[in-house]
């Protein structure tokens, strides 16, 4: 029993879960700044986002294993189906069960946070799209992750929709200025995916998985990574600076610049995909630290002024 739980815990890939949570954190901190924060909405949003991320991880495990992309040449950690610990049929059952849990959590969140029928129907539609996107990344005859559209999907769901959608659930409206933190959050999430794809660039290319990194090539993928990190930090910093708040409150955010710069330089100095592999937890840390510092400054701006 214990061994089985460990297998499924590993399949859920808990180290990736912060990626699902940072957009909720960022959107919720912005709602707090608008004095319209709800703890219950935040917690339900965290739960729903976590289940969606786990669904994506399980679906990726299944899709890449079935297509043969998860093989001995892959540099990433061993996955559940790849190792033989979980069969294809069992993984399908786990995916279906996770979909049910995700739908339940999402519906509770939607009906708790929203009152108008238009908003409820809109968010139900977005929820269905999010579930479909989580599965279709690697599963099916034409998975969009295999033609280089994964970056766009991550940017939309982990950035634009994640931040602005969370803010709307708290407040019932959207502000144009939300685009900047949503842009920053989304680009940091894409940077995480890019490191994953740069690590597996050789094996993905051989298996016909045309990720953005494969399409760009190793050198241009590093340049692309630098742009993602730079624009993300600039977007976050710009939002903080345009607020009518004392500039000194935003100073702690500068720590993220140091963290991101060190990571960016390390990526730039690599020569082989194998050197990228240890950087996966580093970019996750960069994303988490950047969003945490941003959210902390937003809350501090509200409390101290």
Short mmCIF file of C-alpha atoms in Angstrom, two decimals:
data_model
loop_
_atom_site.label_atom_id
_atom_site.label_comp_id
_atom_site.label_asym_id
_atom_site.label_seq_id
_atom_site.Cartn_x
_atom_site.Cartn_y
_atom_site.Cartn_z
CA UNK A 1 0.00 0.00 0.00
CA UNK A 2 2.77 2.41 0.99
CA UNK A 3 4.73 1.57 -2.15
CA UNK A 4 1.66 2.20 -4.30
CA UNK A 5 1.10 5.61 -2.72
CA UNK A 6 4.72 6.54 -3.34
CA UNK A 7 4.38 5.54 -7.00
CA UNK A 8 1.33 7.78 -7.49
CA UNK A 9 2.90 10.62 -5.50
CA UNK A 10 5.89 10.46 -7.83
CA UNK A 11 3.59 10.29 -10.88
CA UNK A 12 1.84 13.46 -9.67
CA UNK A 13 5.27 15.18 -9.79
CA UNK A 14 4.87 17.35 -6.69
CA UNK A 15 7.90 19.48 -7.60
CA UNK A 16 5.91 20.93 -10.52
CA UNK A 17 2.88 21.88 -8.43
CA UNK A 18 4.20 25.37 -7.52
CA UNK A 19 3.77 26.23 -11.21
CA UNK A 20 0.02 25.82 -10.84
CA UNK A 21 -0.10 27.82 -7.64
CA UNK A 22 1.90 30.95 -8.47
CA UNK A 23 -0.71 32.38 -10.84
CA UNK A 24 -3.37 31.89 -8.15
CA UNK A 25 -1.07 33.53 -5.61
CA UNK A 26 -0.39 36.48 -7.90
CA UNK A 27 -4.05 36.99 -8.81
CA UNK A 28 -5.10 36.69 -5.17
CA UNK A 29 -2.50 39.22 -3.99
CA UNK A 30 -3.77 41.70 -6.57
CA UNK A 31 -7.32 41.11 -5.31
CA UNK A 32 -6.06 41.75 -1.78
CA UNK A 33 -4.65 45.07 -2.98
CA UNK A 34 -8.14 45.91 -4.26
CA UNK A 35 -9.57 45.09 -0.82
CA UNK A 36 -11.68 42.28 -2.32
CA UNK A 37 -9.76 39.20 -1.23
CA UNK A 38 -11.59 36.05 -0.14
CA UNK A 39 -9.65 33.30 1.66
CA UNK A 40 -12.18 30.63 0.72
CA UNK A 41 -11.97 31.55 -2.98
CA UNK A 42 -8.17 31.51 -2.82
CA UNK A 43 -8.09 28.07 -1.18
CA UNK A 44 -10.58 26.59 -3.65
CA UNK A 45 -8.62 28.09 -6.54
CA UNK A 46 -5.40 26.58 -5.17
CA UNK A 47 -7.09 23.17 -4.94
CA UNK A 48 -8.51 23.33 -8.46
CA UNK A 49 -5.21 24.49 -9.95
CA UNK A 50 -3.32 21.73 -8.14
CA UNK A 51 -5.69 19.07 -9.51
CA UNK A 52 -5.32 20.51 -13.02
CA UNK A 53 -1.54 20.37 -12.76
CA UNK A 54 -1.65 16.76 -11.55
CA UNK A 55 -4.01 15.93 -14.42
CA UNK A 56 -1.53 17.45 -16.87
CA UNK A 57 1.33 15.46 -15.34
CA UNK A 58 -0.56 12.17 -15.51
CA UNK A 59 -1.69 12.83 -19.08
CA UNK A 60 1.88 13.69 -20.11
CA UNK A 61 3.11 10.49 -18.46
CA UNK A 62 0.59 8.50 -20.49
CA UNK A 63 0.94 10.37 -23.79
CA UNK A 64 4.75 10.37 -23.95
CA UNK A 65 4.95 6.72 -22.88
CA UNK A 66 2.46 5.58 -25.53
CA UNK A 67 4.29 7.53 -28.24
CA UNK A 68 7.68 6.18 -27.17
CA UNK A 69 9.09 9.61 -26.29
CA UNK A 70 9.80 8.44 -22.74
CA UNK A 71 12.69 6.09 -23.44
CA UNK A 72 16.20 5.34 -22.20
CA UNK A 73 17.61 8.38 -24.02
CA UNK A 74 15.38 10.83 -22.15
CA UNK A 75 17.33 12.88 -19.60
CA UNK A 76 14.42 13.73 -17.30
CA UNK A 77 13.33 11.75 -14.23
CA UNK A 78 11.83 8.29 -14.79
CA UNK A 79 8.06 8.44 -15.14
CA UNK A 80 5.51 5.95 -13.84
CA UNK A 81 4.57 4.25 -17.11
CA UNK A 82 8.10 4.48 -18.45
CA UNK A 83 9.38 2.55 -15.41
CA UNK A 84 6.67 -0.09 -15.74
CA UNK A 85 5.26 0.69 -12.30
CA UNK A 86 1.90 1.72 -13.79
CA UNK A 87 0.12 0.17 -16.78
CA UNK A 88 -1.54 2.18 -19.54
CA UNK A 89 -5.00 1.00 -18.43
CA UNK A 90 -4.38 2.00 -14.81
CA UNK A 91 -3.04 5.41 -15.86
CA UNK A 92 -6.19 5.97 -17.95
CA UNK A 93 -8.32 5.22 -14.89
CA UNK A 94 -6.25 7.63 -12.80
CA UNK A 95 -6.68 10.36 -15.43
CA UNK A 96 -10.47 9.86 -15.51
CA UNK A 97 -10.66 9.95 -11.71
CA UNK A 98 -8.58 13.10 -11.63
CA UNK A 99 -10.87 14.74 -14.19
CA UNK A 100 -13.85 14.01 -11.93
CA UNK A 101 -12.10 15.51 -8.89
CA UNK A 102 -11.02 18.56 -10.92
CA UNK A 103 -14.55 19.16 -12.19
CA UNK A 104 -16.01 18.88 -8.69
CA UNK A 105 -13.47 21.30 -7.21
CA UNK A 106 -13.88 23.70 -10.13
CA UNK A 107 -17.67 23.74 -9.94
CA UNK A 108 -17.61 24.35 -6.18
CA UNK A 109 -15.20 27.26 -6.77
CA UNK A 110 -17.31 28.75 -9.56
CA UNK A 111 -20.65 28.57 -7.75
CA UNK A 112 -19.06 29.84 -4.54
CA UNK A 113 -17.37 32.83 -6.17
CA UNK A 114 -19.78 33.88 -8.90
CA UNK A 115 -23.44 34.82 -9.01
CA UNK A 116 -24.29 35.92 -12.57
CA UNK A 117 -25.23 33.19 -15.02
CA UNK A 118 -22.99 34.73 -17.70
CA UNK A 119 -19.91 34.56 -15.48
CA UNK A 120 -20.74 31.04 -14.29
CA UNK A 121 -21.16 29.73 -17.84
CA UNK A 122 -18.00 31.51 -18.99
CA UNK A 123 -15.87 29.98 -16.23
CA UNK A 124 -17.36 26.53 -16.79
CA UNK A 125 -16.32 26.89 -20.43
CA UNK A 126 -12.81 27.97 -19.40
CA UNK A 127 -12.63 25.02 -17.03
CA UNK A 128 -13.52 22.59 -19.80
CA UNK A 129 -10.87 24.18 -22.02
CA UNK A 130 -8.27 23.90 -19.25
CA UNK A 131 -9.02 20.19 -18.77
CA UNK A 132 -8.90 19.58 -22.52
CA UNK A 133 -5.62 21.48 -22.80
CA UNK A 134 -4.07 19.48 -19.96
CA UNK A 135 -4.87 16.23 -21.75
CA UNK A 136 -4.32 17.21 -25.38
CA UNK A 137 -0.74 18.39 -24.76
CA UNK A 138 0.62 14.87 -25.36
CA UNK A 139 -2.47 12.64 -25.73
CA UNK A 140 -4.28 11.92 -28.98
CA UNK A 141 -3.41 11.65 -32.66
CA UNK A 142 -2.36 15.30 -32.97
CA UNK A 143 -1.15 16.50 -29.54
CA UNK A 144 -0.34 20.20 -29.69
CA UNK A 145 2.77 19.75 -27.54
CA UNK A 146 4.29 17.80 -30.42
CA UNK A 147 3.96 20.71 -32.86
CA UNK A 148 5.44 23.44 -30.66
CA UNK A 149 2.26 25.00 -29.25
CA UNK A 150 2.92 24.04 -25.63
CA UNK A 151 4.54 27.40 -24.89
CA UNK A 152 1.45 29.30 -26.04
CA UNK A 153 -0.86 27.09 -23.98
CA UNK A 154 1.26 27.48 -20.85
CA UNK A 155 1.40 31.25 -21.32
CA UNK A 156 -2.38 31.49 -21.62
CA UNK A 157 -3.40 29.15 -18.81
CA UNK A 158 -0.56 29.80 -16.34
CA UNK A 159 -0.39 33.51 -17.07
CA UNK A 160 -3.21 35.43 -18.69
CA UNK A 161 -6.11 33.26 -17.52
CA UNK A 162 -4.49 32.11 -14.28
CA UNK A 163 -3.87 35.62 -12.94
CA UNK A 164 -6.80 37.54 -14.43
CA UNK A 165 -9.23 34.67 -13.87
CA UNK A 166 -8.27 34.41 -10.20
CA UNK A 167 -8.62 38.17 -9.81
CA UNK A 168 -12.08 38.04 -11.41
CA UNK A 169 -13.21 35.27 -9.07
CA UNK A 170 -12.32 37.51 -6.12
CA UNK A 171 -13.56 40.83 -7.48
CA UNK A 172 -16.05 40.21 -10.30
CA UNK A 173 -14.17 42.45 -12.74
CA UNK A 174 -10.89 42.82 -14.65
CA UNK A 175 -8.42 45.72 -14.67
CA UNK A 176 -6.24 46.53 -17.73
CA UNK A 177 -3.15 46.81 -15.52
CA UNK A 178 -3.47 43.09 -14.71
CA UNK A 179 -1.87 42.36 -18.08
CA UNK A 180 1.60 43.17 -16.72
CA UNK A 181 1.69 40.68 -13.82
CA UNK A 182 -0.20 38.13 -15.96
CA UNK A 183 2.46 38.58 -18.65
CA UNK A 184 5.26 38.14 -16.11
CA UNK A 185 3.68 35.07 -14.52
CA UNK A 186 2.98 33.47 -17.89
CA UNK A 187 6.46 34.04 -19.26
CA UNK A 188 8.08 32.56 -16.15
CA UNK A 189 5.93 29.46 -16.61
CA UNK A 190 6.97 29.24 -20.26
CA UNK A 191 10.61 29.50 -19.13
CA UNK A 192 10.08 26.41 -16.96
CA UNK A 193 8.69 24.52 -19.96
CA UNK A 194 11.57 25.75 -22.10
CA UNK A 195 14.16 24.32 -19.70
CA UNK A 196 12.27 21.01 -19.78
CA UNK A 197 12.29 21.06 -23.58
CA UNK A 198 15.93 22.15 -23.87
CA UNK A 199 16.91 19.25 -21.62
CA UNK A 200 15.12 16.76 -23.87
CA UNK A 201 15.85 18.48 -27.17
CA UNK A 202 17.84 15.62 -28.72
CA UNK A 203 15.45 12.82 -27.75
CA UNK A 204 12.36 14.89 -28.63
CA UNK A 205 13.83 15.63 -32.06
CA UNK A 206 14.48 11.94 -32.72
CA UNK A 207 10.93 11.03 -31.62
CA UNK A 208 9.24 13.69 -33.74
CA UNK A 209 8.24 15.91 -30.83
CA UNK A 210 8.69 19.35 -32.35
CA UNK A 211 8.75 21.52 -29.24
CA UNK A 212 9.72 25.17 -29.47
CA UNK A 213 13.24 24.24 -28.34
CA UNK A 214 13.51 21.64 -31.11
CA UNK A 215 12.27 24.13 -33.69
CA UNK A 216 14.69 26.84 -32.54
CA UNK A 217 17.73 24.68 -31.90
CA UNK A 218 19.87 24.76 -28.76
CA UNK A 219 21.49 28.17 -29.26
CA UNK A 220 18.35 30.07 -30.23
CA UNK A 221 16.43 28.28 -27.46
CA UNK A 222 18.91 29.79 -24.98
CA UNK A 223 18.34 33.23 -26.50
CA UNK A 224 14.59 32.64 -26.29
CA UNK A 225 15.02 31.69 -22.62
CA UNK A 226 16.87 34.94 -21.93
CA UNK A 227 14.03 36.94 -23.52
CA UNK A 228 11.40 35.08 -21.48
CA UNK A 229 13.18 35.79 -18.20
CA UNK A 230 13.98 39.42 -19.03
CA UNK A 231 10.50 40.40 -20.19
CA UNK A 232 8.92 38.59 -17.22
CA UNK A 233 10.98 40.53 -14.67
CA UNK A 234 10.42 43.82 -16.53
CA UNK A 235 6.65 43.21 -16.61
CA UNK A 236 6.46 42.54 -12.86
CA UNK A 237 8.71 45.50 -12.02
CA UNK A 238 6.77 47.83 -14.33
CA UNK A 239 3.50 47.05 -12.57
CA UNK A 240 5.04 47.79 -9.18
CA UNK A 241 6.59 51.04 -10.38
CA UNK A 242 3.40 52.45 -11.93
CA UNK A 243 1.54 52.10 -8.65
CA UNK A 244 1.00 55.28 -6.65
CA UNK A 245 3.08 53.88 -3.79
CA UNK A 246 6.48 54.76 -2.26
CA UNK A 247 9.20 53.20 -4.44
CA UNK A 248 11.15 51.85 -1.46
CA UNK A 249 8.42 49.29 -0.75
CA UNK A 250 9.22 47.62 -4.07
CA UNK A 251 12.93 47.18 -3.32
CA UNK A 252 12.65 43.55 -2.08
CA UNK A 253 11.55 42.55 -5.60
CA UNK A 254 15.09 43.32 -6.79
CA UNK A 255 16.17 40.06 -5.13
CA UNK A 256 14.36 38.21 -7.90
CA UNK A 257 16.54 39.93 -10.47
CA UNK A 258 19.62 38.40 -8.84
CA UNK A 259 18.06 34.92 -8.77
CA UNK A 260 16.89 35.13 -12.38
CA UNK A 261 20.22 36.55 -13.61
CA UNK A 262 22.23 33.72 -12.03
CA UNK A 263 19.97 31.14 -13.62
CA UNK A 264 19.99 32.87 -17.00
CA UNK A 265 23.79 33.05 -17.05
CA UNK A 266 24.09 29.38 -16.08
CA UNK A 267 21.80 28.40 -18.97
CA UNK A 268 23.71 30.62 -21.39
CA UNK A 269 27.02 28.97 -20.42
CA UNK A 270 25.81 25.41 -21.17
CA UNK A 271 27.06 23.47 -24.17
CA UNK A 272 25.06 20.23 -24.00
CA UNK A 273 21.46 19.28 -23.11
CA UNK A 274 22.75 17.12 -20.25
CA UNK A 275 23.97 20.29 -18.55
CA UNK A 276 20.41 21.64 -18.62
CA UNK A 277 18.96 18.73 -16.61
CA UNK A 278 20.04 20.00 -13.14
CA UNK A 279 18.52 23.40 -13.90
CA UNK A 280 14.90 22.22 -13.84
CA UNK A 281 14.47 22.71 -10.06
CA UNK A 282 16.37 26.01 -10.36
CA UNK A 283 13.96 27.55 -12.87
CA UNK A 284 11.00 26.35 -10.78
CA UNK A 285 12.62 28.11 -7.82
CA UNK A 286 13.11 31.26 -9.94
CA UNK A 287 9.44 31.28 -10.91
CA UNK A 288 8.31 30.69 -7.35
CA UNK A 289 10.64 33.30 -5.83
CA UNK A 290 9.76 35.93 -8.44
CA UNK A 291 6.02 35.51 -7.95
CA UNK A 292 6.32 35.31 -4.16
CA UNK A 293 8.36 38.51 -4.02
CA UNK A 294 5.92 40.25 -6.35
CA UNK A 295 2.92 39.13 -4.30
CA UNK A 296 4.69 40.11 -1.08
CA UNK A 297 5.44 43.60 -2.36
CA UNK A 298 1.84 44.04 -3.58
CA UNK A 299 0.53 43.08 -0.14
CA UNK A 300 3.12 45.30 1.58
CA UNK A 301 2.14 48.25 -0.62
CA UNK A 302 -1.43 47.77 0.54
CA UNK A 303 -0.68 47.37 4.24
CA UNK A 304 1.94 50.11 4.56
CA UNK A 305 0.13 52.88 2.69
#
